[in-house]
PDB file of C-alpha atoms in Angstrom:
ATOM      1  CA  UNK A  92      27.242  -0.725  25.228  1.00 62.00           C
ATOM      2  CA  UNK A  93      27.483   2.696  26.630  1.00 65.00           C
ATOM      3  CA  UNK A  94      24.241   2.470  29.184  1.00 63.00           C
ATOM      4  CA  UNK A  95      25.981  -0.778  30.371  1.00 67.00           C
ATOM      5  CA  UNK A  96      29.010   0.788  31.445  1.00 67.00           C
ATOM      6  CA  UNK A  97      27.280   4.031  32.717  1.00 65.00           C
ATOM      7  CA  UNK A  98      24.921   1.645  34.743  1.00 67.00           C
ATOM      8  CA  UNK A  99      27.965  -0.557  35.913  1.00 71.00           C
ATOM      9  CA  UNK A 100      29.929   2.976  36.838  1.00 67.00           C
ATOM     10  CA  UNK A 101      26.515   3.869  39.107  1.00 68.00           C
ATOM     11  CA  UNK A 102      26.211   0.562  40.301  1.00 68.00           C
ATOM     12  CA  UNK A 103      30.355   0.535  41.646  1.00 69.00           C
ATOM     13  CA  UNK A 104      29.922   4.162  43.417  1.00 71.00           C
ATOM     14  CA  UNK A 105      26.408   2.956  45.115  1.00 67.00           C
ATOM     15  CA  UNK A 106      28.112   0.048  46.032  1.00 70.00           C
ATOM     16  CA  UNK A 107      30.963   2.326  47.366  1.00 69.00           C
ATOM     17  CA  UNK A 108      28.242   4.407  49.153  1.00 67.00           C
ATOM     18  CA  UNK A 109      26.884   1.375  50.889  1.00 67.00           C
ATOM     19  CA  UNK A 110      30.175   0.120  51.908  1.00 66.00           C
ATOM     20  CA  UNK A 111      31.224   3.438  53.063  1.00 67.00           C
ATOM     21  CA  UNK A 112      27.501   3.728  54.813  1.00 64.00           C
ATOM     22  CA  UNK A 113      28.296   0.518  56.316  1.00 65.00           C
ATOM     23  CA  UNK A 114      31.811   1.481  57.500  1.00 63.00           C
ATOM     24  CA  UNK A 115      30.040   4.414  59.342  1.00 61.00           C
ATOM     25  CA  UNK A 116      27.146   2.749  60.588  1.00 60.00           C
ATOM     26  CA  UNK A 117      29.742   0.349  62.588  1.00 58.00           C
ATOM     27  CA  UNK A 118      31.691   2.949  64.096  1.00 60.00           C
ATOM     28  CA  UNK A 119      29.206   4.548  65.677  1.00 57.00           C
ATOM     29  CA  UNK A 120      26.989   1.544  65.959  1.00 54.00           C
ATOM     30  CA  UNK A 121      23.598   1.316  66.907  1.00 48.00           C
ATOM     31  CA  UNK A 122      23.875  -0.622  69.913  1.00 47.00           C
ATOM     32  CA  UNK A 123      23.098  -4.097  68.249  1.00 44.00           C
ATOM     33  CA  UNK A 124      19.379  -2.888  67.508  1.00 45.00           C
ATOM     34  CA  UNK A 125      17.624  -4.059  63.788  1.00 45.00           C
ATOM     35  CA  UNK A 126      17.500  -1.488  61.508  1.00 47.00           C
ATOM     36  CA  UNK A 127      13.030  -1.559  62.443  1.00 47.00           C
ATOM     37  CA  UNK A 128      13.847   0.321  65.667  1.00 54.00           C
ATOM     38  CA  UNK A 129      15.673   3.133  63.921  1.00 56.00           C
ATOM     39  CA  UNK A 130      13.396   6.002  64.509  1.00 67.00           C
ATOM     40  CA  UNK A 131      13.256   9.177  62.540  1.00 62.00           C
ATOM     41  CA  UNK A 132      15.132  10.747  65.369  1.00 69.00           C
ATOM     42  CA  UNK A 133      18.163   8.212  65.010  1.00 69.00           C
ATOM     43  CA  UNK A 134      18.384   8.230  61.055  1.00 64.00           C
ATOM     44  CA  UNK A 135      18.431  12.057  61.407  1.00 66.00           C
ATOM     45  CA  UNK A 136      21.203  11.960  63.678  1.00 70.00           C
ATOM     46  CA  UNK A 137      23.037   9.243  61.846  1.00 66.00           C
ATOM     47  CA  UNK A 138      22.722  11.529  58.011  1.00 64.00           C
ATOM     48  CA  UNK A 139      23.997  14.547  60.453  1.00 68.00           C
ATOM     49  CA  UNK A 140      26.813  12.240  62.141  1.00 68.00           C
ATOM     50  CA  UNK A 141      27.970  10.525  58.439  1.00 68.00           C
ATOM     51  CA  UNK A 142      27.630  13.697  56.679  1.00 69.00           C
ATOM     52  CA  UNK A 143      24.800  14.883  54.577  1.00 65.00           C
ATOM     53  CA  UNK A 144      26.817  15.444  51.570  1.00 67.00           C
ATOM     54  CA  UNK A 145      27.045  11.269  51.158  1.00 69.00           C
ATOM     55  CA  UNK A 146      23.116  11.017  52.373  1.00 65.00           C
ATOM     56  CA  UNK A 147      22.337  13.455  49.481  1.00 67.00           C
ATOM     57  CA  UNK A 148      24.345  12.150  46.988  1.00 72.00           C
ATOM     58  CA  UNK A 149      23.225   7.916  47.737  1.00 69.00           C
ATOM     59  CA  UNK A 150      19.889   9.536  47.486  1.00 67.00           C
ATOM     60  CA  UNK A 151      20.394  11.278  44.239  1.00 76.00           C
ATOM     61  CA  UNK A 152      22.133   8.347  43.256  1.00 75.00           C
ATOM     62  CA  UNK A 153      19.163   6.359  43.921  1.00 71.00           C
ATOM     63  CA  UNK A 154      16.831   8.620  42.417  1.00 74.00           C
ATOM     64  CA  UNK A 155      18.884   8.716  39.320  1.00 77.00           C
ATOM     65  CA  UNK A 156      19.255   5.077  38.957  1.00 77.00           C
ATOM     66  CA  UNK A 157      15.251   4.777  39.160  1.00 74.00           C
ATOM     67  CA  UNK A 158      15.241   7.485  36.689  1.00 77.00           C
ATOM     68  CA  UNK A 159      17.417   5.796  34.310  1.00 75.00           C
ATOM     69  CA  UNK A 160      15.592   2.641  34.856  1.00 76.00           C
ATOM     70  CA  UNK A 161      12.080   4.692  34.259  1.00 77.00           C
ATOM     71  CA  UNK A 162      14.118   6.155  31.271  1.00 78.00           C
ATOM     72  CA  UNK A 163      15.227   2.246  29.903  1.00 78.00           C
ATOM     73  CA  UNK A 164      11.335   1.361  30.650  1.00 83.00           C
ATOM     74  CA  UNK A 165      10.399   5.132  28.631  1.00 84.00           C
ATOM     75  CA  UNK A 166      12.593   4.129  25.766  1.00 85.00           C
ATOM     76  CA  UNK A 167      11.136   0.028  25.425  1.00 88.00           C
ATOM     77  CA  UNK A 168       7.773   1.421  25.559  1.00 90.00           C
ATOM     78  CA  UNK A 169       8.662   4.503  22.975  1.00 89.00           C
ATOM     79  CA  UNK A 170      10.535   1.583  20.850  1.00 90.00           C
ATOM     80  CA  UNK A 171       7.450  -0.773  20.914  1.00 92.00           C
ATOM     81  CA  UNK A 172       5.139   1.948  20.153  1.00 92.00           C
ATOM     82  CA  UNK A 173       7.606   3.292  16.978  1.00 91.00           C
ATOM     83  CA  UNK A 174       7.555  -0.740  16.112  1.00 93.00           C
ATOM     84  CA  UNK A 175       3.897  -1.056  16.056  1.00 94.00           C
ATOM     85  CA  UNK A 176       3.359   2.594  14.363  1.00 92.00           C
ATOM     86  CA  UNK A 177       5.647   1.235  12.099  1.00 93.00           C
ATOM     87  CA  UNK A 178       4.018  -2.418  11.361  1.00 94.00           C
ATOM     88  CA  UNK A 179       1.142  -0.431  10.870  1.00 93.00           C
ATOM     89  CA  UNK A 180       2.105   2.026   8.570  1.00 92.00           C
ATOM     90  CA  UNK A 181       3.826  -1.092   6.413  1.00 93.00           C
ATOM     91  CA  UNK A 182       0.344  -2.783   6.966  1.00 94.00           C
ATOM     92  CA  UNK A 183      -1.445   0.351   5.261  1.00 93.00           C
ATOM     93  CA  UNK A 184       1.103   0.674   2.224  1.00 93.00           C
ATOM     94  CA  UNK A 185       0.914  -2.920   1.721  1.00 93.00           C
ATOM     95  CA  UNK A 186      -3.012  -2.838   1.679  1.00 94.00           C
ATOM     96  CA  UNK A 187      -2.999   0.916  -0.427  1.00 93.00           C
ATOM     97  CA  UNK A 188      -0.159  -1.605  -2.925  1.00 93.00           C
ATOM     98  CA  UNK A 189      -2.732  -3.993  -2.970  1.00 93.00           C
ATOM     99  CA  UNK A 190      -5.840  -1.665  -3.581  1.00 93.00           C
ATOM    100  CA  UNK A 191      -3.338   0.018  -6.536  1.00 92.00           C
ATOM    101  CA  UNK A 192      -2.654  -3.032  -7.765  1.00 93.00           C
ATOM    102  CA  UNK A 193      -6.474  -4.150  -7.816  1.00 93.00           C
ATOM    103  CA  UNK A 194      -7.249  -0.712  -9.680  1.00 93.00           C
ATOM    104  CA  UNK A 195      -4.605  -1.271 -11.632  1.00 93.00           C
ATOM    105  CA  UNK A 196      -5.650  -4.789 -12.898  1.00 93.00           C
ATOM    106  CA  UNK A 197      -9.338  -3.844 -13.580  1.00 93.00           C
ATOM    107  CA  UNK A 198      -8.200  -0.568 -15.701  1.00 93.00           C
ATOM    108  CA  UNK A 199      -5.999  -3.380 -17.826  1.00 94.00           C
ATOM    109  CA  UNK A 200      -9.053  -4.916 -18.093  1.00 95.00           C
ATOM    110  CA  UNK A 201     -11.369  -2.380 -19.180  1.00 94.00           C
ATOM    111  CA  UNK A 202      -8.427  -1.307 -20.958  1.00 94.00           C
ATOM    112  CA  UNK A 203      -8.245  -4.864 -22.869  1.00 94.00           C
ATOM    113  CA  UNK A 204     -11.911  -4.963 -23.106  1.00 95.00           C
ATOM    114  CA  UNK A 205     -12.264  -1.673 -24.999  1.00 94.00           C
ATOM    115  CA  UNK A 206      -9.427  -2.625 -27.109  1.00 93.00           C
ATOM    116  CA  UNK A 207     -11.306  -5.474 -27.962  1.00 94.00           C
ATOM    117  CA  UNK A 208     -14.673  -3.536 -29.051  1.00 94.00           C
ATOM    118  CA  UNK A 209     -12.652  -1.464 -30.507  1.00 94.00           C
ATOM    119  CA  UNK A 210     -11.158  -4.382 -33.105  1.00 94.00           C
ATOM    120  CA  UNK A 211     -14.767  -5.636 -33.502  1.00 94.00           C
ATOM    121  CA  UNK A 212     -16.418  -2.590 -34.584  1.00 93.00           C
ATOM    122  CA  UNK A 213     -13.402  -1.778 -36.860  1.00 94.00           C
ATOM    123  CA  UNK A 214     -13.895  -5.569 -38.299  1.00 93.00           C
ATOM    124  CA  UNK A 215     -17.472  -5.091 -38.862  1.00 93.00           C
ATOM    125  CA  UNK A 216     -16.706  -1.607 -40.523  1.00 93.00           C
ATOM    126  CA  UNK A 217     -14.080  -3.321 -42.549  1.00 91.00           C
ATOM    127  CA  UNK A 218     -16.680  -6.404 -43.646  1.00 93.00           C
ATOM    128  CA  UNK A 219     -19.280  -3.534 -44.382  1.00 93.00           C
ATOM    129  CA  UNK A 220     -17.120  -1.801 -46.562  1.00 91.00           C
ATOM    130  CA  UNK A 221     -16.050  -4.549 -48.450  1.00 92.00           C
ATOM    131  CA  UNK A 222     -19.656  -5.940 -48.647  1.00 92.00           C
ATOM    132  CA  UNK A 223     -19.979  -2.406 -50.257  1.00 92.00           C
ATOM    133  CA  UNK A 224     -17.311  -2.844 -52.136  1.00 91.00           C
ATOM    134  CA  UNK A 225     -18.365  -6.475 -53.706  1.00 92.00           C
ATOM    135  CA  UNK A 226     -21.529  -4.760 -54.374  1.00 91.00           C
ATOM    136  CA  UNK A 227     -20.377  -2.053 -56.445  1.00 90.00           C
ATOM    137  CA  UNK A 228     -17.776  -4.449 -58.431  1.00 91.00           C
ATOM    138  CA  UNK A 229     -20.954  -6.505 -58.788  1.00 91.00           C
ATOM    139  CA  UNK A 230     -22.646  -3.328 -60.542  1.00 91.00           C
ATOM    140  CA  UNK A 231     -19.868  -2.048 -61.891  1.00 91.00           C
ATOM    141  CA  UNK A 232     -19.709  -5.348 -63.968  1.00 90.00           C
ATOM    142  CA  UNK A 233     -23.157  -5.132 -64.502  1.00 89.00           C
ATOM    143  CA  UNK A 234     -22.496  -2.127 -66.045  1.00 89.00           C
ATOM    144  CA  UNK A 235     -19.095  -3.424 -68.122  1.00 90.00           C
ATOM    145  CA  UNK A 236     -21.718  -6.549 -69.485  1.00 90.00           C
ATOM    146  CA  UNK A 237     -24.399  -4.017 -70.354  1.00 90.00           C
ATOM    147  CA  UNK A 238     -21.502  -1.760 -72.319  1.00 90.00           C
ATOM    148  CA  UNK A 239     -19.956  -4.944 -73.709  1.00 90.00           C
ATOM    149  CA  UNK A 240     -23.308  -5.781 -74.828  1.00 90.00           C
ATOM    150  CA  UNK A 241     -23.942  -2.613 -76.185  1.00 89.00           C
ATOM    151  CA  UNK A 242     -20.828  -2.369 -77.579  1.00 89.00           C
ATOM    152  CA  UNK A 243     -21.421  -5.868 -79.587  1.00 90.00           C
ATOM    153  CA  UNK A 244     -24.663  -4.402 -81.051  1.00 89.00           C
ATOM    154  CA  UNK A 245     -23.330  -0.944 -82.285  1.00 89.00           C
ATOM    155  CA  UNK A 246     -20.280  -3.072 -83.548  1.00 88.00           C
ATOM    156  CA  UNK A 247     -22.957  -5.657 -85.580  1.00 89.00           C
ATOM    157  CA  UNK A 248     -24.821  -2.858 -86.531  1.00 87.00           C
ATOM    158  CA  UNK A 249     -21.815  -0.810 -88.131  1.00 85.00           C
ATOM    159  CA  UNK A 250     -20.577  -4.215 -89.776  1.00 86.00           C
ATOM    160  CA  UNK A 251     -24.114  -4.153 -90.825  1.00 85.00           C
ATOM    161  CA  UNK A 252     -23.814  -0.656 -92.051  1.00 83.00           C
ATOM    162  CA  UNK A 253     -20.729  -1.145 -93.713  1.00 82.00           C
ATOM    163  CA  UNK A 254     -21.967  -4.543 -95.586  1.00 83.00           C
ATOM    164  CA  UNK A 255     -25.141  -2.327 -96.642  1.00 82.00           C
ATOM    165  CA  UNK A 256     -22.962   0.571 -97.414  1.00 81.00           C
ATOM    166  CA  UNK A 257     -20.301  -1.842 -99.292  1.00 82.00           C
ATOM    167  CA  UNK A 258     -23.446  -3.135-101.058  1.00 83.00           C
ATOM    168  CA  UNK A 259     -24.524   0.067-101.858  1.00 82.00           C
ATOM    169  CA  UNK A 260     -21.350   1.069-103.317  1.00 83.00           C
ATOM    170  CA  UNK A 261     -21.323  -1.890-105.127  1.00 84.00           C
ATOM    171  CA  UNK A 262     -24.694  -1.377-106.401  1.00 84.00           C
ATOM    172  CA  UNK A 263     -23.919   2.511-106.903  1.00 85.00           C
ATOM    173  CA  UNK A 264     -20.246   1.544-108.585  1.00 85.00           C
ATOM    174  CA  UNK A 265     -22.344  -1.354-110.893  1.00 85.00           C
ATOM    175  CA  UNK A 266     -24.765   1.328-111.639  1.00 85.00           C
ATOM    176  CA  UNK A 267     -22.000   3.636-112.706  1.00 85.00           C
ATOM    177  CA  UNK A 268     -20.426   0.865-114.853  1.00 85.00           C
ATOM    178  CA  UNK A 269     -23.703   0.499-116.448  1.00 84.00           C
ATOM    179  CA  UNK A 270     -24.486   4.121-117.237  1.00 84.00           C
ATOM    180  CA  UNK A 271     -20.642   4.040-118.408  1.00 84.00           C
ATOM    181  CA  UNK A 272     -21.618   1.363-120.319  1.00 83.00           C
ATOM    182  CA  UNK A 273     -24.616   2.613-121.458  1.00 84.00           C
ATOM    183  CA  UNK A 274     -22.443   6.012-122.624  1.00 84.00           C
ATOM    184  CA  UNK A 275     -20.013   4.317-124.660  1.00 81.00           C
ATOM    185  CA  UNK A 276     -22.709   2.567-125.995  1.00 82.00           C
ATOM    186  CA  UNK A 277     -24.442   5.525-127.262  1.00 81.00           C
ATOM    187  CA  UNK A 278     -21.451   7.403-128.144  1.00 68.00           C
ATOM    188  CA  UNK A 279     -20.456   4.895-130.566  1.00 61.00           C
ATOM    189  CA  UNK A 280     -23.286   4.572-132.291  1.00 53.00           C
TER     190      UNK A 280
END
């Protein structure tokens, strides 16, 4: 908004310039010849006759307004240029995004791969260990049967020692009836 209004402000006091320019040029006049036939001689006379302050200032009026056009043409190309550096510095996050992304998705699959290794070799551990495990129950058992078993044949053979021994008490305990017997026997001859 403000280069439009400083343009239109340059534009009014050329115009001004031209009009005064054109004010001057008629007053002294240059005796109905086209503006071709004005030689160096003539426009020298005719800046000295108007004034060189106005010549200098419609020329750095001119030369200004070309500058701030070069300036305008400066600033579109600077603009395009920050644009494109732009668009291409969004082009190369978006790709490094993309690459990061990438990188990211194979770690979380190596990741999910080891994980699942992982879970194998700890279920094979775990089946060895209880193979183990069933194993030594197995042996353990063994074991128990061969005790029980043992067991059962010291327990026959002490119920078979204490029938003998019960016999031999018997036997010993008839015996001494006997010889009690026997004593009385003699003692009352």
């Amino acid at each position: 908004m403000k280069a439009w209004k400083k343009r239109k402000a340059e534009l009014v006091t050329v115009m001004l310039m031209g009009v005064n320019l054109t004010d001057n040029i008629a007053k002294y006049g240059i005796g109905g010849s086209s503006m071709d036939e004005f030689t160096l001689a003539e426009m020298a006379k005719f800046v000295v006759d108007i004034g060189i302050t106005p010549a200098l200032l419609i020329a750095f009026i001119v030369f200004f307004i070309r500058r701030a056009s070069d300036d305008d043409v400066r600033v579109k190309n600077a603009y395009t240029e920050a644009q494109q550096k732009i668009e291409d510095c969004n082009k190369e996050v978006r790709e490094r995004e993309n690459v990061l992304m990438a990188e990211s998705a194979k770690r979380e699959e190596i990741l999910r791969q080891e994980a699942e290794r992982r879970e194998n070799l700890i279920r094979k551990e775990a089946e060895k260990r209880e193979s183990i495990l069933m194993a030594n129950q197995e042996r353990m058992l063994g074991s128990m049967d061969k005790i029980t078993d043992a067991l059962s044949k010291i327990e026959l053979s002490l119920n078979n020692m204490e029938a003998r021994h019960e016999s031999d008490i018997n036997r010993i305990k008839d015996q001494m009836d006997s010889l009690e017997h026997k004593i009385d026997r003699m003692g009352g001859r």
